[in-house]
Short mmCIF file of C-alpha atoms and ligand atoms in Angstrom, two decimals:
data_model
loop_
_atom_site.label_atom_id
_atom_site.label_comp_id
_atom_site.label_asym_id
_atom_site.label_seq_id
_atom_site.Cartn_x
_atom_site.Cartn_y
_atom_site.Cartn_z
CA UNK A 1 0.00 0.00 0.00
CA UNK A 2 1.20 3.49 -0.75
CA UNK A 3 0.68 5.74 2.19
CA UNK A 4 2.95 8.58 1.14
CA UNK A 5 0.12 10.69 -0.22
CA UNK A 6 -1.69 10.81 3.06
CA UNK A 7 1.05 10.28 5.61
CA UNK A 8 0.89 13.96 6.51
CA UNK A 9 -2.85 13.99 6.90
CA UNK A 10 -2.69 10.93 9.16
CA UNK A 11 -0.19 12.74 11.33
CA UNK A 12 -2.15 15.95 11.36
CA UNK A 13 -5.28 14.12 12.49
CA UNK A 14 -3.26 12.26 15.11
CA UNK A 15 -1.81 15.51 16.41
CA UNK A 16 -5.26 17.00 16.74
CA UNK A 17 -6.23 14.09 18.99
CA UNK A 18 -3.03 14.11 20.99
CA UNK A 19 -3.36 17.82 21.54
CA UNK A 20 -6.68 17.27 23.25
CA UNK A 21 -5.24 14.98 25.86
CA UNK A 22 -2.31 17.19 26.82
CA UNK A 23 -1.76 20.58 28.33
CA UNK A 24 -0.78 23.15 25.77
CA UNK A 25 2.81 23.58 27.03
CA UNK A 26 3.33 19.80 26.99
CA UNK A 27 1.96 19.50 23.52
CA UNK A 28 4.16 22.28 22.19
CA UNK A 29 7.25 21.00 23.95
CA UNK A 30 7.04 17.44 22.74
CA UNK A 31 5.26 17.61 19.40
CA UNK A 32 6.53 20.77 17.80
CA UNK A 33 8.94 19.90 14.98
CA UNK A 34 7.72 16.33 14.62
CA UNK A 35 6.70 15.00 11.24
CA UNK A 36 6.33 11.78 9.29
CA UNK A 37 9.42 10.58 7.45
CA UNK A 38 7.69 7.64 5.82
CA UNK A 39 5.44 4.65 6.36
CA UNK A 40 6.90 1.36 5.23
CA UNK A 41 5.87 -2.21 5.92
CA UNK A 42 3.41 -1.01 8.53
CA UNK A 43 5.98 1.07 10.36
CA UNK A 44 5.53 4.78 10.62
CA UNK A 45 8.79 6.64 11.10
CA UNK A 46 8.55 10.00 12.77
CA UNK A 47 11.09 12.79 12.70
CA UNK A 48 11.85 14.27 16.10
CA UNK A 49 14.12 17.26 16.77
CA UNK A 50 16.54 15.74 19.31
CA UNK A 51 17.39 12.83 21.58
CA UNK A 52 15.46 14.21 24.57
CA UNK A 53 12.24 14.34 22.62
CA UNK A 54 12.96 10.96 21.10
CA UNK A 55 13.37 9.24 24.46
CA UNK A 56 10.39 10.96 26.00
CA UNK A 57 8.04 10.11 23.13
CA UNK A 58 9.31 6.54 23.15
CA UNK A 59 9.00 6.09 26.87
CA UNK A 60 5.99 8.11 27.79
CA UNK A 61 3.75 8.72 24.80
CA UNK A 62 4.48 5.77 22.53
CA UNK A 63 1.35 3.81 23.38
CA UNK A 64 -0.92 6.84 22.98
CA UNK A 65 0.66 7.84 19.70
CA UNK A 66 0.35 4.35 18.30
CA UNK A 67 -3.24 4.17 19.46
CA UNK A 68 -4.37 7.37 17.76
CA UNK A 69 -2.42 6.63 14.60
CA UNK A 70 -4.00 3.18 14.39
CA UNK A 71 -7.44 4.72 14.71
CA UNK A 72 -6.64 6.45 11.46
CA UNK A 73 -4.98 3.53 9.75
CA UNK A 74 -5.02 0.02 11.15
CA UNK A 75 -2.26 -1.10 8.79
CA UNK A 76 0.23 0.80 10.89
CA UNK A 77 1.70 -1.66 13.36
CA UNK A 78 4.43 0.30 15.02
CA UNK A 79 6.18 3.62 15.25
CA UNK A 80 9.80 4.46 14.96
CA UNK A 81 11.47 7.72 15.99
CA UNK A 82 14.47 9.21 14.25
CA UNK A 83 16.22 12.47 14.81
CA UNK A 84 15.85 14.77 11.85
CA UNK A 85 13.89 17.52 10.24
CA UNK A 86 10.57 16.95 8.49
CA UNK A 87 10.45 17.98 4.83
CA UNK A 88 8.58 21.15 3.87
CA UNK A 89 5.25 19.36 3.38
CA UNK A 90 5.35 17.60 6.69
CA UNK A 91 6.54 20.72 8.48
CA UNK A 92 3.60 22.68 7.15
CA UNK A 93 1.32 19.94 8.51
CA UNK A 94 2.32 20.49 12.06
CA UNK A 95 2.41 24.21 11.52
CA UNK A 96 -1.22 24.08 10.42
CA UNK A 97 -2.12 22.12 13.49
CA UNK A 98 -0.32 24.50 15.81
CA UNK A 99 -1.71 27.73 14.40
CA UNK A 100 -5.21 26.35 14.31
CA UNK A 101 -4.99 25.35 17.93
CA UNK A 102 -3.48 28.61 18.98
CA UNK A 103 -6.76 30.31 18.15
CA UNK A 104 -8.54 28.12 20.63
CA UNK A 105 -8.68 29.00 24.29
CA UNK A 106 -5.55 28.28 26.25
CA UNK A 107 -7.37 26.08 28.72
CA UNK A 108 -5.87 22.87 29.97
CA UNK A 109 -7.43 19.49 29.74
CA UNK A 110 -8.03 17.62 32.98
CA UNK A 111 -5.56 14.84 32.35
CA UNK A 112 -3.21 15.14 35.27
CA UNK A 113 -0.77 17.30 33.36
CA UNK A 114 -1.56 20.25 35.57
CA UNK A 115 1.87 19.76 37.04
CA UNK A 116 2.90 22.34 34.58
CA UNK A 117 0.18 24.88 35.17
CA UNK A 118 0.83 27.57 37.68
CA UNK A 119 -0.99 28.69 40.74
CA UNK A 120 -1.66 32.41 40.64
CA UNK A 121 0.30 32.80 43.85
CA UNK A 122 3.42 31.12 42.60
CA UNK A 123 6.53 33.26 42.89
CA UNK A 124 8.05 33.61 39.42
CA UNK A 125 11.61 33.75 40.74
CA UNK A 126 11.56 30.59 42.87
CA UNK A 127 8.41 28.89 41.54
CA UNK A 128 7.44 28.32 45.16
CA UNK A 129 3.82 28.51 46.26
CA UNK A 130 3.71 30.54 49.50
CA UNK A 131 0.75 28.47 50.70
CA UNK A 132 3.03 25.52 51.43
CA UNK A 133 4.51 26.32 54.83
CA UNK A 134 5.53 24.30 57.87
CA UNK A 135 2.84 25.78 60.07
CA UNK A 136 0.19 24.45 57.71
CA UNK A 137 1.79 21.01 57.65
CA UNK A 138 0.33 18.58 60.18
CA UNK A 139 2.83 16.11 61.60
CA UNK A 140 1.84 12.56 62.52
CA UNK A 141 3.58 9.22 62.69
CA UNK A 142 3.13 8.86 58.91
CA UNK A 143 5.43 11.76 58.13
CA UNK A 144 7.41 12.62 61.26
CA UNK A 145 10.74 11.35 59.97
CA UNK A 146 10.35 13.25 56.69
CA UNK A 147 9.30 16.33 58.63
CA UNK A 148 12.26 16.11 61.02
CA UNK A 149 14.67 15.67 58.11
CA UNK A 150 13.12 18.70 56.41
CA UNK A 151 13.61 20.73 59.58
CA UNK A 152 17.27 19.72 59.75
CA UNK A 153 17.79 20.86 56.20
CA UNK A 154 16.32 24.24 57.09
CA UNK A 155 18.79 24.54 59.97
CA UNK A 156 21.85 23.37 58.08
CA UNK A 157 21.23 23.52 54.36
CA UNK A 158 23.83 21.85 52.17
CA UNK A 159 25.54 19.96 54.97
CA UNK A 160 23.50 17.59 57.11
CA UNK A 161 21.27 15.80 54.67
CA UNK A 162 22.33 16.25 51.11
CA UNK A 163 20.44 15.35 49.04
CA UNK A 164 17.19 14.98 50.92
CA UNK A 165 15.00 12.45 49.13
CA UNK A 166 11.29 12.31 50.04
CA UNK A 167 9.03 9.66 48.59
CA UNK A 168 5.43 8.49 48.93
CA UNK A 169 2.10 8.01 47.17
CA UNK A 170 -0.07 10.64 45.54
CA UNK A 171 -1.54 13.39 47.70
CA UNK A 172 0.44 12.62 50.84
CA UNK A 173 2.23 15.93 51.19
CA UNK A 174 5.54 15.59 49.33
CA UNK A 175 5.18 18.80 47.36
CA UNK A 176 3.91 20.65 50.41
CA UNK A 177 6.82 19.53 52.58
CA UNK A 178 9.64 20.17 50.13
CA UNK A 179 8.26 23.58 49.25
CA UNK A 180 7.94 24.44 52.94
CA UNK A 181 11.72 24.08 53.20
CA UNK A 182 12.19 26.55 50.35
CA UNK A 183 9.64 28.99 51.71
CA UNK A 184 11.25 29.00 55.14
CA UNK A 185 14.75 29.50 53.79
CA UNK A 186 13.90 32.45 51.57
CA UNK A 187 12.21 34.08 54.50
CA UNK A 188 15.08 33.53 56.90
CA UNK A 189 17.85 34.34 54.45
CA UNK A 190 16.88 37.08 52.05
CA UNK A 191 19.75 36.44 49.66
CA UNK A 192 19.28 32.73 49.52
CA UNK A 193 18.48 31.59 46.00
CA UNK A 194 15.90 28.83 45.76
CA UNK A 195 14.46 27.15 42.72
CA UNK A 196 11.61 24.67 42.73
CA UNK A 197 10.86 22.66 39.60
CA UNK A 198 8.74 19.62 38.80
CA UNK A 199 10.85 17.17 36.80
CA UNK A 200 8.45 17.23 33.91
CA UNK A 201 8.78 20.98 33.64
CA UNK A 202 12.56 20.73 33.83
CA UNK A 203 12.50 18.40 30.84
CA UNK A 204 10.27 20.77 28.91
CA UNK A 205 12.67 23.62 29.61
CA UNK A 206 15.58 21.61 28.27
CA UNK A 207 13.80 20.86 25.03
CA UNK A 208 12.80 24.48 24.72
CA UNK A 209 16.39 25.63 25.36
CA UNK A 210 17.70 23.27 22.69
CA UNK A 211 15.20 24.70 20.27
CA UNK A 212 16.22 28.27 21.07
CA UNK A 213 19.90 27.47 21.56
CA UNK A 214 19.85 28.78 25.11
CA UNK A 215 21.17 25.69 26.89
CA UNK A 216 23.93 27.66 28.57
CA UNK A 217 21.49 30.12 30.06
CA UNK A 218 19.33 27.29 31.33
CA UNK A 219 22.25 25.45 32.90
CA UNK A 220 23.40 28.72 34.44
CA UNK A 221 19.98 29.26 35.91
CA UNK A 222 19.90 25.91 37.68
CA UNK A 223 23.53 25.83 38.69
CA UNK A 224 23.52 29.24 40.35
CA UNK A 225 21.11 28.38 43.15
CA UNK A 226 21.67 27.64 46.81
CA UNK A 227 18.78 25.21 46.95
CA UNK A 228 17.34 23.17 44.11
CA UNK A 229 14.05 21.35 44.71
CA UNK A 230 13.20 18.77 42.06
CA UNK A 231 9.68 17.37 42.39
CA UNK A 232 8.54 13.99 41.02
CA UNK A 233 11.92 12.83 39.77
CA UNK A 234 10.44 9.49 38.66
CA UNK A 235 9.60 11.16 35.34
CA UNK A 236 13.24 11.91 34.61
CA UNK A 237 14.20 8.31 35.20
CA UNK A 238 12.38 7.38 32.01
CA UNK A 239 14.94 9.03 29.81
CA UNK A 240 18.68 8.53 29.92
CA UNK A 241 19.60 11.86 28.40
CA UNK A 242 17.55 13.80 30.89
CA UNK A 243 19.17 11.93 33.74
CA UNK A 244 22.54 12.84 32.36
CA UNK A 245 21.62 16.49 32.20
CA UNK A 246 20.27 16.39 35.73
CA UNK A 247 23.32 14.50 36.94
CA UNK A 248 25.62 17.31 35.84
CA UNK A 249 23.47 19.93 37.51
CA UNK A 250 23.31 17.78 40.61
CA UNK A 251 27.08 17.39 40.77
CA UNK A 252 27.80 21.05 40.20
CA UNK A 253 25.56 21.97 43.10
CA UNK A 254 26.68 19.13 45.30
CA UNK A 255 30.34 19.97 44.94
CA UNK A 256 29.61 23.54 46.00
CA UNK A 257 27.73 22.21 49.06
CA UNK A 258 24.45 23.52 47.77
CA UNK A 259 21.35 21.78 49.03
CA UNK A 260 19.37 19.49 46.75
CA UNK A 261 15.90 18.17 47.61
CA UNK A 262 14.18 15.53 45.55
CA UNK A 263 10.76 13.93 45.66
CA UNK A 264 9.51 10.78 44.00
CA UNK A 265 6.58 8.40 44.10
CA UNK A 266 8.88 5.55 45.12
CA UNK A 267 12.23 5.00 46.83
CA UNK A 268 15.39 5.21 44.67
CA UNK A 269 15.99 1.47 44.74
CA UNK A 270 12.56 0.87 43.23
CA UNK A 271 13.06 3.16 40.25
CA UNK A 272 14.32 0.50 37.87
CA UNK A 273 15.37 2.89 35.15
CA UNK A 274 17.37 5.14 37.45
CA UNK A 275 21.04 5.18 36.55
CA UNK A 276 23.28 3.70 39.20
CA UNK A 277 25.39 6.78 39.63
CA UNK A 278 22.31 8.87 40.41
CA UNK A 279 20.88 6.18 42.65
CA UNK A 280 24.03 5.97 44.71
CA UNK A 281 24.13 9.75 44.99
CA UNK A 282 20.58 9.72 46.31
CA UNK A 283 21.33 6.91 48.69
CA UNK A 284 24.29 8.87 50.01
CA UNK A 285 21.93 11.48 51.42
CA UNK A 286 18.84 11.15 53.54
CA UNK A 287 15.82 9.17 52.36
CA UNK A 288 12.48 9.47 54.14
CA UNK A 289 8.94 8.55 53.22
CA UNK A 290 5.54 10.10 53.76
CA UNK A 291 2.91 7.42 54.40
CA UNK A 292 -0.81 7.21 54.80
CA UNK A 293 -2.04 9.16 57.87
CA UNK A 294 -3.94 7.36 60.61
CA UNK A 295 -7.43 8.44 61.67
CA UNK A 296 -6.22 10.86 64.38
CA UNK A 297 -3.90 12.64 61.98
CA UNK A 298 -6.59 12.82 59.30
CA UNK A 299 -8.91 14.46 61.79
CA UNK A 300 -6.29 16.99 62.86
CA UNK A 301 -5.60 17.83 59.22
CA UNK A 302 -9.31 18.39 58.60
CA UNK A 303 -9.60 20.61 61.64
CA UNK A 304 -6.65 22.66 60.49
CA UNK A 305 -8.09 23.03 56.99
CA UNK A 306 -11.44 24.04 58.44
CA UNK A 307 -9.77 26.77 60.50
CA UNK A 308 -8.00 28.07 57.43
CA UNK A 309 -11.27 28.33 55.58
CA UNK A 310 -12.99 29.84 58.62
CA UNK A 311 -16.33 28.21 58.05
CA UNK A 312 -18.14 26.18 60.71
CA UNK A 313 -18.22 22.45 60.09
CA UNK A 314 -19.28 20.22 62.96
CA UNK A 315 -16.94 17.75 64.59
CA UNK A 316 -19.08 14.74 63.64
CA UNK A 317 -18.92 15.73 59.97
CA UNK A 318 -15.15 16.05 60.14
CA UNK A 319 -14.87 12.69 61.78
CA UNK A 320 -17.21 11.14 59.21
CA UNK A 321 -14.94 12.42 56.42
CA UNK A 322 -11.82 11.19 58.22
CA UNK A 323 -13.35 7.74 58.64
CA UNK A 324 -14.25 7.43 55.01
CA UNK A 325 -11.33 8.95 53.15
CA UNK A 326 -8.16 7.24 54.11
CA UNK A 327 -5.40 7.30 51.61
CA UNK A 328 -5.06 10.74 50.11
CA UNK A 329 -4.88 14.08 51.90
CA UNK A 330 -5.80 15.99 48.79
CA UNK A 331 -9.09 14.06 48.65
CA UNK A 332 -9.67 14.69 52.31
CA UNK A 333 -9.43 18.38 51.61
CA UNK A 334 -11.60 17.99 48.51
CA UNK A 335 -14.40 16.38 50.51
CA UNK A 336 -14.29 19.15 53.10
CA UNK A 337 -14.45 21.79 50.37
CA UNK A 338 -17.47 20.10 48.87
CA UNK A 339 -19.32 20.27 52.16
CA UNK A 340 -18.38 23.89 52.73
CA UNK A 341 -19.43 25.01 49.27
CA UNK A 342 -22.72 23.13 49.45
CA UNK A 343 -23.60 24.46 52.86
CA UNK A 344 -22.68 28.01 51.87
CA UNK A 345 -25.13 27.69 49.00
CA UNK A 346 -27.86 26.54 51.31
CA UNK A 347 -27.09 29.46 53.63
CA UNK A 348 -26.83 27.35 56.79
CA UNK A 349 -24.19 25.01 58.16
CA UNK A 350 -24.95 21.38 57.39
CA UNK A 351 -25.87 18.66 59.80
CA UNK A 352 -24.36 15.23 59.49
CA UNK A 353 -27.22 13.77 57.45
CA UNK A 354 -26.99 16.49 54.82
CA UNK A 355 -23.23 16.06 54.74
CA UNK A 356 -23.56 12.32 54.21
CA UNK A 357 -25.82 12.93 51.24
CA UNK A 358 -23.38 15.35 49.69
CA UNK A 359 -20.50 12.97 50.19
CA UNK A 360 -22.37 9.92 48.98
CA UNK A 361 -21.49 10.57 45.37
CA UNK A 362 -17.88 11.10 46.37
CA UNK A 363 -17.62 7.98 48.48
CA UNK A 364 -19.73 5.62 46.45
CA UNK A 365 -17.68 6.10 43.37
CA UNK A 366 -17.30 2.52 42.23
CA UNK A 367 -15.25 0.67 44.79
CA UNK A 368 -12.05 -0.45 43.28
CA UNK A 369 -12.24 -4.18 43.47
CA UNK A 370 -8.85 -5.55 42.94
CA UNK A 371 -8.43 -7.83 40.01
CA UNK A 372 -5.56 -9.61 38.31
CA UNK A 373 -5.59 -6.85 35.75
CA UNK A 374 -5.17 -4.24 38.44
CA UNK A 375 -2.27 -6.11 40.01
CA UNK A 376 -0.52 -6.38 36.67
CA UNK A 377 -1.07 -2.73 35.89
CA UNK A 378 0.04 -1.56 39.32
CA UNK A 379 3.27 -3.56 39.17
CA UNK A 380 4.03 -2.35 35.63
CA UNK A 381 3.37 1.28 36.56
CA UNK A 382 5.47 1.01 39.66
CA UNK A 383 8.49 -0.52 37.94
CA UNK A 384 8.00 1.48 34.77
CA UNK A 385 7.80 -1.47 32.43
CA UNK A 386 5.16 -2.35 29.86
CA UNK A 387 2.65 -5.16 30.19
CA UNK A 388 4.10 -6.63 27.05
CA UNK A 389 7.53 -6.86 28.68
CA UNK A 390 6.00 -8.50 31.70
CA UNK A 391 4.33 -11.15 29.53
CA UNK A 392 7.15 -11.94 27.14
CA UNK A 393 10.25 -14.02 27.69
CA UNK A 394 12.73 -11.36 28.67
CA UNK A 395 15.29 -12.60 31.17
CA UNK A 396 16.48 -9.10 32.05
CA UNK A 397 16.62 -8.59 35.78
CA UNK A 398 14.56 -5.40 35.52
CA UNK A 399 11.73 -7.49 34.09
CA UNK A 400 12.14 -10.84 35.83
CA UNK A 401 11.87 -9.29 39.24
CA UNK A 402 8.57 -7.42 38.67
CA UNK A 403 7.23 -10.57 37.01
CA UNK A 404 7.99 -12.64 40.11
CA UNK A 405 6.42 -9.99 42.30
CA UNK A 406 3.29 -10.03 40.15
CA UNK A 407 3.03 -13.79 40.59
CA UNK A 408 3.51 -13.44 44.31
CA UNK A 409 0.76 -10.80 44.57
CA UNK A 410 -1.67 -12.77 42.42
CA UNK A 411 -1.15 -15.64 44.81
CA UNK A 412 -1.18 -13.76 48.10
CA UNK A 413 -3.93 -11.22 47.33
CA UNK A 414 -6.25 -13.13 44.99
CA UNK A 415 -5.43 -16.73 45.93
CA UNK A 416 -5.18 -17.60 42.25
CA UNK A 417 -4.09 -21.15 41.46
CA UNK A 418 -0.53 -21.62 40.21
CA UNK A 419 -1.58 -22.74 36.70
CA UNK A 420 -3.98 -19.83 36.31
CA UNK A 421 -1.24 -17.38 37.36
CA UNK A 422 1.02 -18.92 34.71
CA UNK A 423 -1.78 -18.51 32.21
CA UNK A 424 -2.27 -14.82 33.05
CA UNK A 425 1.42 -14.07 32.62
CA UNK A 426 1.84 -15.11 29.04
CA UNK A 427 1.38 -18.87 29.42
CA UNK A 428 4.10 -19.82 31.88
CA UNK A 429 4.46 -23.22 33.45
CA UNK A 430 2.99 -23.64 36.93
CA UNK A 431 6.33 -24.86 38.30
CA UNK A 432 7.88 -21.50 37.36
CA UNK A 433 5.08 -19.78 39.23
CA UNK A 434 5.57 -21.92 42.33
CA UNK A 435 9.28 -21.24 42.27
CA UNK A 436 8.74 -17.46 41.92
CA UNK A 437 6.19 -17.26 44.72
CA UNK A 438 8.46 -19.20 47.04
CA UNK A 439 11.46 -17.13 46.15
CA UNK A 440 9.72 -13.82 46.85
CA UNK A 441 8.10 -15.22 50.00
CA UNK A 442 11.47 -16.31 51.37
CA UNK A 443 13.25 -13.15 50.44
CA UNK A 444 10.61 -11.08 52.16
CA UNK A 445 11.85 -12.41 55.46
CA UNK A 446 15.28 -10.85 55.09
CA UNK A 447 15.14 -8.20 52.39
CA UNK A 448 13.82 -4.95 53.86
CA UNK A 449 13.80 -3.12 50.57
CA UNK A 450 11.67 -5.77 48.94
CA UNK A 451 9.32 -5.70 51.88
CA UNK A 452 8.96 -1.98 51.51
CA UNK A 453 8.24 -2.24 47.79
CA UNK A 454 5.58 -4.88 48.31
CA UNK A 455 4.05 -2.75 51.03
CA UNK A 456 3.83 0.23 48.68
CA UNK A 457 2.37 -1.95 45.94
CA UNK A 458 -0.31 -3.24 48.29
CA UNK A 459 -1.19 0.26 49.38
CA UNK A 460 -1.63 1.25 45.76
CA UNK A 461 -3.72 -1.79 44.97
CA UNK A 462 -6.27 -0.93 47.58
CA UNK A 463 -6.46 2.78 46.94
P1 LIG B 1 1.94 15.05 46.88
O1 LIG B 1 2.95 16.02 46.36
O2 LIG B 1 2.54 14.02 47.79
O3 LIG B 1 1.09 14.41 45.82
P2 LIG B 1 0.79 17.41 48.04
O4 LIG B 1 1.97 17.97 48.76
O5 LIG B 1 0.43 18.07 46.76
O6 LIG B 1 0.94 15.85 47.82
O7 LIG B 1 -0.45 17.44 49.04
C1 LIG B 1 -1.80 17.36 48.61
C2 LIG B 1 -2.66 18.31 49.43
O8 LIG B 1 -2.74 17.85 50.75
C3 LIG B 1 -2.10 19.72 49.49
O9 LIG B 1 -3.15 20.63 49.45
C4 LIG B 1 -1.40 19.77 50.84
O10 LIG B 1 -1.41 21.07 51.39
C5 LIG B 1 -2.23 18.82 51.66
N1 LIG B 1 -1.41 18.12 52.67
C6 LIG B 1 -0.64 17.04 52.46
N2 LIG B 1 -0.03 16.64 53.59
C7 LIG B 1 -0.43 17.49 54.55
C8 LIG B 1 -0.17 17.60 55.95
N3 LIG B 1 0.65 16.73 56.56
N4 LIG B 1 -0.77 18.60 56.63
C9 LIG B 1 -1.60 19.45 56.00
N5 LIG B 1 -1.90 19.40 54.69
C10 LIG B 1 -1.32 18.44 53.95
MG1 LIG B 2 3.41 16.50 44.37
#
């Protein structure tokens, strides 16, 4: 089949779809200057401007790109990325797409890419949000170590705990805590230079700087600070080139005894794609986690939030919320806001029955029953591998390990039979499954890191 006539229109239509699912800055950063080189034997080859974009598209957006392209043309079986410039025709394709979209409102789609959007309060110099302070941070047993480490960094930045590495699940206060350090330091030391950046934004800035040939300025900007706070570093681990860039920045700062603070959704040893030299740097500092708060802490957090909003909400309502929302502080706050808004509309504070009604929709959202599918997806997300890799015959350690853990979880959480576990993981023999489950089970008795990883996985399964 000859696709060359419409290769550009396929790509333009694909871009239109991709654009919908991304924030505007993300779309521009990663898809500007892409174009179709050719389509041969079912493989679409895309031009990308540089290695950073290539790795990011391959590692983060590949599945989505393939999906939308295949909606247009099912003969396309795979996508290849090469560094190069699209020809004039292809370049005008993307140009058309970009100018058309520019006319549209600059709103963002609700796809979790808001990482990049800014709060109106955010300080342009430091990118810190002044709302995130220590006095608004409630300390409980779930986060006391992380909090104490953060306090030490404030007292002795660059010396005691460098880097400070904070990890934990979504909505448990990582961003709040690491920004609180920055906010305190700029207040106490007026000349102290702080820069906060989410890893995804850092990557976007690099691509932008390459495009505008301003890499030196960008490096200068990050290497001239006294404190660098890098949020959600797990994104950087997906691409080698980005890690390299970050590594140099890290070293420059580290050698000058400048403080570095990092957050991630998992501990360094569980980020499979993290380069060893970065991992050992992280492990040389202080690592602390933020966990799920217990009931008492959840209640204290709700009381504190209520005070900040200065609106009366009765104690029994607060305790009802704290009983029912357990694993995410952001959701805790969300539920409280819902009640406050609804009762403001009705012009009188709510009683518990009214509150229960309002929250019903929130709480009765379909309960997440855990299934084999969910276990597989959770493990793959956690270790940053694809389901295909998990199923196939790869003997690479980065794959074998998550595969064994999947088997173990299918057995321990769902009581699946050994043959059916083998079946679910690409048709493996039941003796392999037995061996894997035993191996993980035994190792759990001595290997603390493994224990921790399985604990995190279980928490995520039941969220
Ligand atoms: P993460 O970065 O871990 O996903 P955030 O730091 O964004 O989580 O926290 C989510 C929300 O919960 C924020 O509004 C934050 O202020 C609030 N929050 C988290 N932990 C605490 C805490 N210990 N005390 C008070 N508020 C908290
Ligand atoms: Mg965060």
